[in-house]
mmCIF file of C-alpha atoms and ligand atoms in Angstrom:
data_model
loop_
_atom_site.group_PDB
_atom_site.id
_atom_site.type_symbol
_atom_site.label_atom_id
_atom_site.label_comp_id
_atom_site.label_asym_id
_atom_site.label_seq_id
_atom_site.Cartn_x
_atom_site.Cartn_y
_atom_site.Cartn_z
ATOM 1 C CA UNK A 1 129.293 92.726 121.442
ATOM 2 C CA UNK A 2 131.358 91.112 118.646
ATOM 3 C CA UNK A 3 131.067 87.361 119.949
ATOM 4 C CA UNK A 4 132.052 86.461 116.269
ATOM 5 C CA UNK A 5 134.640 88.417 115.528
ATOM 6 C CA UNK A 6 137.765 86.861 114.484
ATOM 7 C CA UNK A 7 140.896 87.599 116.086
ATOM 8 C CA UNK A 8 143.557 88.293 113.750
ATOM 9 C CA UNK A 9 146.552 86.027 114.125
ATOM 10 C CA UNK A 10 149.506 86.084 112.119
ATOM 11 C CA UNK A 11 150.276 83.829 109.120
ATOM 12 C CA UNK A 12 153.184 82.023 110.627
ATOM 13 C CA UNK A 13 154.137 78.294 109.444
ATOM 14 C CA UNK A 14 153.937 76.250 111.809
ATOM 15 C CA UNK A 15 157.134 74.733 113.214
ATOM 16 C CA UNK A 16 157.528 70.921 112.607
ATOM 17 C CA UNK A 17 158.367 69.200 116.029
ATOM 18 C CA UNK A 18 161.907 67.790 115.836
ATOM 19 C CA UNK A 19 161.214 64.160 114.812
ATOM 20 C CA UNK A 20 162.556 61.792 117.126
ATOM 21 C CA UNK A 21 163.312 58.825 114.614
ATOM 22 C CA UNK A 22 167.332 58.866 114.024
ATOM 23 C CA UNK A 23 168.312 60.378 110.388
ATOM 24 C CA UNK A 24 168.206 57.170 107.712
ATOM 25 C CA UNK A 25 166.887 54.735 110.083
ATOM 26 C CA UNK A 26 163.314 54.736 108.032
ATOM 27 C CA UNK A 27 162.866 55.354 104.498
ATOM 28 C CA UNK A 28 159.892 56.747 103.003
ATOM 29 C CA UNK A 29 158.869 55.064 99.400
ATOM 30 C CA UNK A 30 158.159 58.112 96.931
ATOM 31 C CA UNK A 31 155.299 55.436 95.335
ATOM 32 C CA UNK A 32 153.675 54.014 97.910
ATOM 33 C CA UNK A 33 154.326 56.679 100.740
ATOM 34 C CA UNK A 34 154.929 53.580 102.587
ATOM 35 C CA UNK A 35 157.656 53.650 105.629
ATOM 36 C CA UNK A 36 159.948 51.025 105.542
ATOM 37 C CA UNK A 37 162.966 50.030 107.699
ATOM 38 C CA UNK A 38 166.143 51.129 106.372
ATOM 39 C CA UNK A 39 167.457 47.118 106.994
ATOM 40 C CA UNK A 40 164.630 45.655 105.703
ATOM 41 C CA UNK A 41 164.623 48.017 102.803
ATOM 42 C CA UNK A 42 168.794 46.895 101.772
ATOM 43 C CA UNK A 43 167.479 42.834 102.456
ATOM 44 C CA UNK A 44 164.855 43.667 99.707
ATOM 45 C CA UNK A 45 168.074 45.412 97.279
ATOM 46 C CA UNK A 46 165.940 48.232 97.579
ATOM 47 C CA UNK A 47 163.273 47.284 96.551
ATOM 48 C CA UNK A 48 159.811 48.659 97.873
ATOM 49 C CA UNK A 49 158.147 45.472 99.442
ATOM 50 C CA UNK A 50 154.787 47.011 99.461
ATOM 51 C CA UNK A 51 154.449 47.863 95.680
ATOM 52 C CA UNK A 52 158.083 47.099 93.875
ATOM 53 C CA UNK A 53 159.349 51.021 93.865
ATOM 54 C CA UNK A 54 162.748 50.369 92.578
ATOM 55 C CA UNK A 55 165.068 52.822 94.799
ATOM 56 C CA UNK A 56 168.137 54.058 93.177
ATOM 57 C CA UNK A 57 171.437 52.566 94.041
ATOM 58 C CA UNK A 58 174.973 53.207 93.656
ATOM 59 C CA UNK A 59 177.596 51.528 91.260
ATOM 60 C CA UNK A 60 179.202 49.578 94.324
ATOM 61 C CA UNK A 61 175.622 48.196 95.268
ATOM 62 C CA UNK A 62 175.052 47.413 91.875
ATOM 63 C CA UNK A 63 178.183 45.490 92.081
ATOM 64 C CA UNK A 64 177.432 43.736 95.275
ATOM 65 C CA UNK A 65 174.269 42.684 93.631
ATOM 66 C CA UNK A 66 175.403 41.148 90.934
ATOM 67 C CA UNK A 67 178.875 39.343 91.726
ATOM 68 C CA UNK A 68 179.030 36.072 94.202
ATOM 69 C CA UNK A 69 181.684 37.667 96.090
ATOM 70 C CA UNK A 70 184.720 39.597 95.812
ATOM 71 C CA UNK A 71 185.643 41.228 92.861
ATOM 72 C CA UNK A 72 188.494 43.342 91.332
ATOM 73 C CA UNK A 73 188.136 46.582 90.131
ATOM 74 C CA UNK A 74 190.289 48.794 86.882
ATOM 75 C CA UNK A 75 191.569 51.803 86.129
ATOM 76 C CA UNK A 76 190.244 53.218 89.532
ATOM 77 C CA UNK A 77 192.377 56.122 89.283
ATOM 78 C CA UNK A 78 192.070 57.805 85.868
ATOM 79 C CA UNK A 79 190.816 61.187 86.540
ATOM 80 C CA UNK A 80 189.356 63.489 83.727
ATOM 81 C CA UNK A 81 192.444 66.493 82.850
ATOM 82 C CA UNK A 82 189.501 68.848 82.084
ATOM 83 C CA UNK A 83 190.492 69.459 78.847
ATOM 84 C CA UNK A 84 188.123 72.711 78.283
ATOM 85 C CA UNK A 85 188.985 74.360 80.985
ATOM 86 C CA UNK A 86 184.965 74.720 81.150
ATOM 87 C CA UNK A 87 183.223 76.902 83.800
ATOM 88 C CA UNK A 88 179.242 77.144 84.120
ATOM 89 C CA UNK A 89 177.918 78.197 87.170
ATOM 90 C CA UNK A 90 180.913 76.817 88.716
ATOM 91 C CA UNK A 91 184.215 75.490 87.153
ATOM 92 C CA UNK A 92 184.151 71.931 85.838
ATOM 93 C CA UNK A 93 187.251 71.098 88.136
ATOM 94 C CA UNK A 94 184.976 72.012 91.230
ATOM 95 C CA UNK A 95 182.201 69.621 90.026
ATOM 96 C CA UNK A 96 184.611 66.817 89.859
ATOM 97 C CA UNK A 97 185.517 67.515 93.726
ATOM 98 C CA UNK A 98 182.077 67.712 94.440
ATOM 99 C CA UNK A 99 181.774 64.192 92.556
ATOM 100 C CA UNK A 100 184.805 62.702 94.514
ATOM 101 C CA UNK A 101 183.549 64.133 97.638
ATOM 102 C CA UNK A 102 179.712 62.241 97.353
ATOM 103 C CA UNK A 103 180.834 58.921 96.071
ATOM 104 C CA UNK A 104 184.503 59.066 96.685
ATOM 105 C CA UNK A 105 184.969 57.995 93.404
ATOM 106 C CA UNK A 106 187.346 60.016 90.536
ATOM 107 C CA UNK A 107 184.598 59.707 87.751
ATOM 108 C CA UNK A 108 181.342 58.273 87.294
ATOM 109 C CA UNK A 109 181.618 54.212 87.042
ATOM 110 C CA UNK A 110 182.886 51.603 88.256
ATOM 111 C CA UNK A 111 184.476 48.430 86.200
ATOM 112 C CA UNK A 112 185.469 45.311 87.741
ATOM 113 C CA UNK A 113 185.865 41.676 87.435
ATOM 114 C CA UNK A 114 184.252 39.191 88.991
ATOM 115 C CA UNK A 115 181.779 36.379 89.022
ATOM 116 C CA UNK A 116 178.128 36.236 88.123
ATOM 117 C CA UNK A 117 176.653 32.799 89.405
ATOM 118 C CA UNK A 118 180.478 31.257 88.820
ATOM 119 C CA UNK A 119 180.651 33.009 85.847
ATOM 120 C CA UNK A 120 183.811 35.358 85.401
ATOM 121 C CA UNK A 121 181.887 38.794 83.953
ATOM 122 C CA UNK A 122 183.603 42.154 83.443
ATOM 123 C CA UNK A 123 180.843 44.724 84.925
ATOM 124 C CA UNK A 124 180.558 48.172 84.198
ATOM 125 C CA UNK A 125 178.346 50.324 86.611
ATOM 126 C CA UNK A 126 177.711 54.060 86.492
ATOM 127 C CA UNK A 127 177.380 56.232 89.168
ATOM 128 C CA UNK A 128 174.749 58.514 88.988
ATOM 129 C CA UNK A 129 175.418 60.671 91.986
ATOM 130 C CA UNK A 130 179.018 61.716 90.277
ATOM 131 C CA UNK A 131 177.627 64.685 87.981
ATOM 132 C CA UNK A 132 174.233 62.688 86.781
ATOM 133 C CA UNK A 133 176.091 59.725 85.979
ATOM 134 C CA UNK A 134 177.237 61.849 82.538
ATOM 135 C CA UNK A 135 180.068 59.928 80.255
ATOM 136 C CA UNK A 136 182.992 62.236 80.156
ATOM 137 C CA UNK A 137 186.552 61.002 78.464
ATOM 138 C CA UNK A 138 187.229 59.141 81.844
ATOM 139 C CA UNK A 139 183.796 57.010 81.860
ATOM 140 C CA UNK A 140 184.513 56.278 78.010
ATOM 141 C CA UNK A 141 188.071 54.856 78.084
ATOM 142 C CA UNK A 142 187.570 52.728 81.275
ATOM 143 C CA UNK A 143 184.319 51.324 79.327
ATOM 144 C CA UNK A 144 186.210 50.920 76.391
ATOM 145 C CA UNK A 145 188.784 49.024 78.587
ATOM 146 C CA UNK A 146 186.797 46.703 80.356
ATOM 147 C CA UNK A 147 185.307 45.523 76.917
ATOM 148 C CA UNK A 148 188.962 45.373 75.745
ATOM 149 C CA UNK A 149 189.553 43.074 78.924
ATOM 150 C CA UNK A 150 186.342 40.556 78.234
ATOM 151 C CA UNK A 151 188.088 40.413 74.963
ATOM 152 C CA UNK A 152 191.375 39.036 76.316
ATOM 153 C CA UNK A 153 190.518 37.287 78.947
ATOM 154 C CA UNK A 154 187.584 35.879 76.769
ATOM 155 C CA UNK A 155 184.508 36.357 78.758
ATOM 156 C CA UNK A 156 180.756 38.248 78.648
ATOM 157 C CA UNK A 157 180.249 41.919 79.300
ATOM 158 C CA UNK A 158 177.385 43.180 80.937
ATOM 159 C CA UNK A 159 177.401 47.174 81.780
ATOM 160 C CA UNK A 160 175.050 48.884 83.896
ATOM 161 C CA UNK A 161 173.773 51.975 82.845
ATOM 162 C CA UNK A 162 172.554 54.740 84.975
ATOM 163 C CA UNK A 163 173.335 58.521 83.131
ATOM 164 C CA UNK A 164 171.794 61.239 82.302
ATOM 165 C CA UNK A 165 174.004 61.417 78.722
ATOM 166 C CA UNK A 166 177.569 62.480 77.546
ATOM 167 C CA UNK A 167 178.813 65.271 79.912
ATOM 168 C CA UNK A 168 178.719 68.763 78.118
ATOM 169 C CA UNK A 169 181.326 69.779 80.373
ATOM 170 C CA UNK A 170 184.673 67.884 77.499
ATOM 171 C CA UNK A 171 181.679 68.704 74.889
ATOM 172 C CA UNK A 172 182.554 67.068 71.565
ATOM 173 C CA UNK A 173 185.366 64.718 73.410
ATOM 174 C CA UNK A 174 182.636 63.321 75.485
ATOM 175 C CA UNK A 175 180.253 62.826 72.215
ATOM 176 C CA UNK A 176 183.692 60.658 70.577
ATOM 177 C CA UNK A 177 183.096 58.131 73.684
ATOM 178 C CA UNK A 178 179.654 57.162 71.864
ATOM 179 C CA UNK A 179 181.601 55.926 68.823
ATOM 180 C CA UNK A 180 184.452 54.645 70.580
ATOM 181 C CA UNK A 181 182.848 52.286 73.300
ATOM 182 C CA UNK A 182 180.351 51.475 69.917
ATOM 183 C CA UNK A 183 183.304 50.413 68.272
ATOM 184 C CA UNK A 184 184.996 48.399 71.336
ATOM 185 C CA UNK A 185 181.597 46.336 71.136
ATOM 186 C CA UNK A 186 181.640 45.706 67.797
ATOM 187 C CA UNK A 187 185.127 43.830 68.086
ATOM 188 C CA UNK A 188 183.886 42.128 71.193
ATOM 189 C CA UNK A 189 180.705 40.756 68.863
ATOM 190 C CA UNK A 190 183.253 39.745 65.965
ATOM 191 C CA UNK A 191 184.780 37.899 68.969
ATOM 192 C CA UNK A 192 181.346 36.615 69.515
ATOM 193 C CA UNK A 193 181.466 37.801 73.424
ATOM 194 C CA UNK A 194 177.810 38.077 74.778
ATOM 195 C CA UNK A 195 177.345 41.800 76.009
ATOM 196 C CA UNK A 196 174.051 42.768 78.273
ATOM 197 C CA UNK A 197 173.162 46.175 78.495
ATOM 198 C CA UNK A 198 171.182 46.739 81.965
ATOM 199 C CA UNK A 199 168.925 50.083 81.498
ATOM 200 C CA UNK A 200 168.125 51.254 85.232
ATOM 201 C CA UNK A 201 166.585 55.117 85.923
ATOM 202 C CA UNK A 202 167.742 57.030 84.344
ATOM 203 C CA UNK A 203 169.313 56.154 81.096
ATOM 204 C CA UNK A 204 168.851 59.147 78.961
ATOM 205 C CA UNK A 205 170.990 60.826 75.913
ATOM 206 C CA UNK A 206 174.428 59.794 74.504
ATOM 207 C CA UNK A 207 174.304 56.785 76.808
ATOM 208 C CA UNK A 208 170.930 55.218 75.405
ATOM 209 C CA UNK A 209 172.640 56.362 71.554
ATOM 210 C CA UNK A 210 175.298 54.343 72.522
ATOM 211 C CA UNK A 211 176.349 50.962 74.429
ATOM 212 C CA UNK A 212 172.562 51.252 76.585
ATOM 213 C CA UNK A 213 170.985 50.345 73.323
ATOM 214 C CA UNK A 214 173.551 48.019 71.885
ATOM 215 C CA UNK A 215 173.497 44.356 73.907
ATOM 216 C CA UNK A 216 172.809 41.306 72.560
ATOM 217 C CA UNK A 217 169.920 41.820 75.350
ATOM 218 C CA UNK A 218 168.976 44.790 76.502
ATOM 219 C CA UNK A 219 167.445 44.442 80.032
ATOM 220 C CA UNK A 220 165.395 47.322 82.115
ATOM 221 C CA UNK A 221 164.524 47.806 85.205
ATOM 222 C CA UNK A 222 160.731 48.486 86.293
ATOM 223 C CA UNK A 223 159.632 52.113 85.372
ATOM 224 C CA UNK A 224 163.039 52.969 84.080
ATOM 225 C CA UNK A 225 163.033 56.804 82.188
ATOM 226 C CA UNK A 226 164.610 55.690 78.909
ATOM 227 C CA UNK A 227 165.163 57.819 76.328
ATOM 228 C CA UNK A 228 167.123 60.647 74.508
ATOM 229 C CA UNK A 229 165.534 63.745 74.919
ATOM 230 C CA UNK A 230 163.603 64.577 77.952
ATOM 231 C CA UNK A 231 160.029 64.335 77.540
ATOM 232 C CA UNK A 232 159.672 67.925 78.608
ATOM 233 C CA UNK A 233 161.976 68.703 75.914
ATOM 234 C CA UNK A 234 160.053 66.561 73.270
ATOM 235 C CA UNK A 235 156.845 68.190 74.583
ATOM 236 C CA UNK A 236 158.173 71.453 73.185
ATOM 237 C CA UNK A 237 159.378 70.703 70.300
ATOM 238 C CA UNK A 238 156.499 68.852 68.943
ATOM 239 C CA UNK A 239 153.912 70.775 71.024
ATOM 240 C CA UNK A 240 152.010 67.974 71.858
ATOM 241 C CA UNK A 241 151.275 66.286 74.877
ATOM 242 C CA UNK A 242 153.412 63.042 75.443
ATOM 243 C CA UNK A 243 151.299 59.707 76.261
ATOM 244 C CA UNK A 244 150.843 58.070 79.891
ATOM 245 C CA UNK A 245 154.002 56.017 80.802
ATOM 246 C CA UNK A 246 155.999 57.656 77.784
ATOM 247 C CA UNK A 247 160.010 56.411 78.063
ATOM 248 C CA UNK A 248 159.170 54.314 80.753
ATOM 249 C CA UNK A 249 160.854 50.376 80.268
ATOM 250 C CA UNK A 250 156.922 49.478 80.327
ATOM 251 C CA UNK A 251 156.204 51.437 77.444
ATOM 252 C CA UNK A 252 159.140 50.819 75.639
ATOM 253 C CA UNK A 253 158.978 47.117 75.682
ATOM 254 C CA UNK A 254 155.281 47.555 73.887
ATOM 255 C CA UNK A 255 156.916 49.179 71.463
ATOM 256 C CA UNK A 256 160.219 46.729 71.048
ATOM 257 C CA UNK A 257 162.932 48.940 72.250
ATOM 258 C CA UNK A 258 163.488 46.343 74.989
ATOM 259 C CA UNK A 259 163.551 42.488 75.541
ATOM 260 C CA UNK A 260 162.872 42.044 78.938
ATOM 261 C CA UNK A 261 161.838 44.434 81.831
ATOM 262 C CA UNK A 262 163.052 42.205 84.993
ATOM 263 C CA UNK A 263 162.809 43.035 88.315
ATOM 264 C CA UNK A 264 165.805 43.845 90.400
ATOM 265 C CA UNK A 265 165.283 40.741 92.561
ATOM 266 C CA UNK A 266 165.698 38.465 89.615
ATOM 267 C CA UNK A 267 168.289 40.595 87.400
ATOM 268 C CA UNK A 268 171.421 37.966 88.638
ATOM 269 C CA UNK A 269 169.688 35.160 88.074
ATOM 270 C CA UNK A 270 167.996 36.407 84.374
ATOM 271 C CA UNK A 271 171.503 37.534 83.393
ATOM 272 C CA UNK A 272 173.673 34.275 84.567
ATOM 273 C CA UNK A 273 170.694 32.220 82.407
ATOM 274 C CA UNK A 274 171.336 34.060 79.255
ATOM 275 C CA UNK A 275 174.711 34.289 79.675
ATOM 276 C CA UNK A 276 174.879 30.479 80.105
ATOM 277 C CA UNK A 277 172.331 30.606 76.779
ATOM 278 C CA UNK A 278 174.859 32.158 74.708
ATOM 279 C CA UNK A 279 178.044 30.361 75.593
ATOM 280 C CA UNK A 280 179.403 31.539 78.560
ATOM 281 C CA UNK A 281 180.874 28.614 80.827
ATOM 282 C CA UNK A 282 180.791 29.121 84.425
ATOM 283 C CA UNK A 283 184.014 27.949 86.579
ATOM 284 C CA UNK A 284 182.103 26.291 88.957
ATOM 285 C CA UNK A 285 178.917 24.916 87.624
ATOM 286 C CA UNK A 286 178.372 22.837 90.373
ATOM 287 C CA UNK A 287 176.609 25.711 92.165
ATOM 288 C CA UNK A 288 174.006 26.274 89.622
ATOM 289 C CA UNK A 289 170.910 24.451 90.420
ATOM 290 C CA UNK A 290 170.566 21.850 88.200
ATOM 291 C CA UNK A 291 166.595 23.476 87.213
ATOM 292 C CA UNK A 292 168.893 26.619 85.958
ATOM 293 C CA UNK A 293 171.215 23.972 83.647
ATOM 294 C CA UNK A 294 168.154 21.707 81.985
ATOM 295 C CA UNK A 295 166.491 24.728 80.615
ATOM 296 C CA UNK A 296 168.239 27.374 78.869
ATOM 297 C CA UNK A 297 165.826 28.275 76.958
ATOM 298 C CA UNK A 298 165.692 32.417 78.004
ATOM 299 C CA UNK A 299 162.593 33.011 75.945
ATOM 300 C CA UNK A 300 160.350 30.993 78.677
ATOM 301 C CA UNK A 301 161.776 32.704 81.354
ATOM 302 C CA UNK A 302 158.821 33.242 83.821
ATOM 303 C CA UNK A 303 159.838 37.484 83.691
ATOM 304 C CA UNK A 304 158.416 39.939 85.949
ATOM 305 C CA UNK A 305 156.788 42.015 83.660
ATOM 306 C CA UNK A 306 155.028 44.553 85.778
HETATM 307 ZN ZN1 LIG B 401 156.298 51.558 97.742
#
């Protein structure tokens, strides 16, 4: 008899067991495939503590991570007009719900005031979960403002960038924000106001053309995509295949597009040091360690160069 033949069973996939770990409580790292504790995970800024995945965060952590305490935020309310009246798949109005509705904010950074190690910093953050972090009209003009701001109130500019490039969405109004924050920089240089341009993943198109590229140091996260083009776009286009690591704040450092990568864990500290190194006075220096204050010499900063 047919003690070998196979029964025929049905291709069926086979259904996961409901896990019984509560939604967000454990986070998987995409690197590592390490599970970590959602707590200990926020302790470490997000920061894999098994092999130093850097986990995306949003312009509010960003602030939080930077500033000693509180801070005061601008121009929270302008809202982009949608000038176009541009539909895709789905009307450009709708996307900026959407936006609102994930990060409750009405475009896609945040500026504020505040203090970096006692000194008084304007901050610019971008939010990449509001429409890829793209720079619209809105994103532009409160960039442009904050820099306007450090120029008042006299003090250093550092600006955050997360975004995958000028939103297509206000087309050629969103490409004038390139040459307008540009030019906002340029007057805050003749008023010889440090800026620090902080290149996190992404930073990709009209953003790196613009302000990403343009601080008097331009600091980058571990394995940070920067660029202009994708790579799957430059792949086509030159029909060759792109080098291991290509646009990643490794490779770009090799080749000089960057002055320091620094990990997340010692991006305050790196920035208050060369903000101190080109002028800026803190109001309290009495908190700084007095290590911080002897040497200010940036260049022997002990970086994490991974
Ligand atoms: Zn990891």
């Amino acid at each position: 008899m047919a003690w070998f033949k196979k029964t025929r069973k049905p291709i069926a996939p086979v259904a996961e067991k409901p896990s019984r770990v509560p939604e967000g409580l454990w986070v998987k790292c995409p690197s590592c495939a390490q599970i970590i504790y959602n707590k200990d995970l926020a302790a470490n800024l997000s920061v894999c503590p098994k092999c130093a995945h850097h986990f995306r965060l949003t312009a509010a952590e960003r602030l939080r991570i930077l500033f000693d305490d509180e801070w005061v935020e601008h121009d929270r309310d302008l809202e982009s007009t949608d000038p176009l009246h541009f539909t895709d798949l789905k009307p450009y109005k709708a996307r900026l719900k959407a936006g609102f509705n994930a990060t409750g904010l009405k475009d896609g950074v945040i500026v504020a005031t505040g203090r970096i190690d006692g000194i008084e910093t304007v901050v610019a953050a971008q939010e990449y979960a509001f429409i890829g972090g793209s720079m619209g009209v809105v994103v532009g003009e409160k960039i442009t403002r904050a820099i306007e701001r450090a120029i008042d109130k006299r003090c250093p500019v550092v600006i955050v960038c997360c975004s995958g490039g000028a939103r297509m969405m206000e087309g050629a109004l969103s490409l004038m924000q390139m040459a307008k924050i540009s030019g906002a920089l340029a007057r805050l240089d003749r008023a010889r106001l440090p800026y620090i341009a902080v290149l996190t993943d992404p930073t990709t198109g009209g953003v790196t053309a613009s302000f990403a590229m343009l601080g008097d140091l331009n600091l980058a996260e571990p394995k940070a995509q920067i660029g202009f083009a994708g790579p799957r776009v430059i792949e086509q286009t030159i029909r060759q295949k792109l080098p291991e690591g290509f646009q990643r704040s490794e490779f770009l450092i090799e080749k000089g597009m960057l002055d320091l990568v620094i990990d997340r864990r010692e991006m305050k500290a790196v920035i208050a040091k060369a903000l101190r190194f080109m002028g800026a006075q803190g109001i309290s220096p009495a908190s700084v360690e007095p290590a911080a204050t002897s040497d200010p010499e940036i260049a022997t900063e002990p970086a994490t160069q991974s």
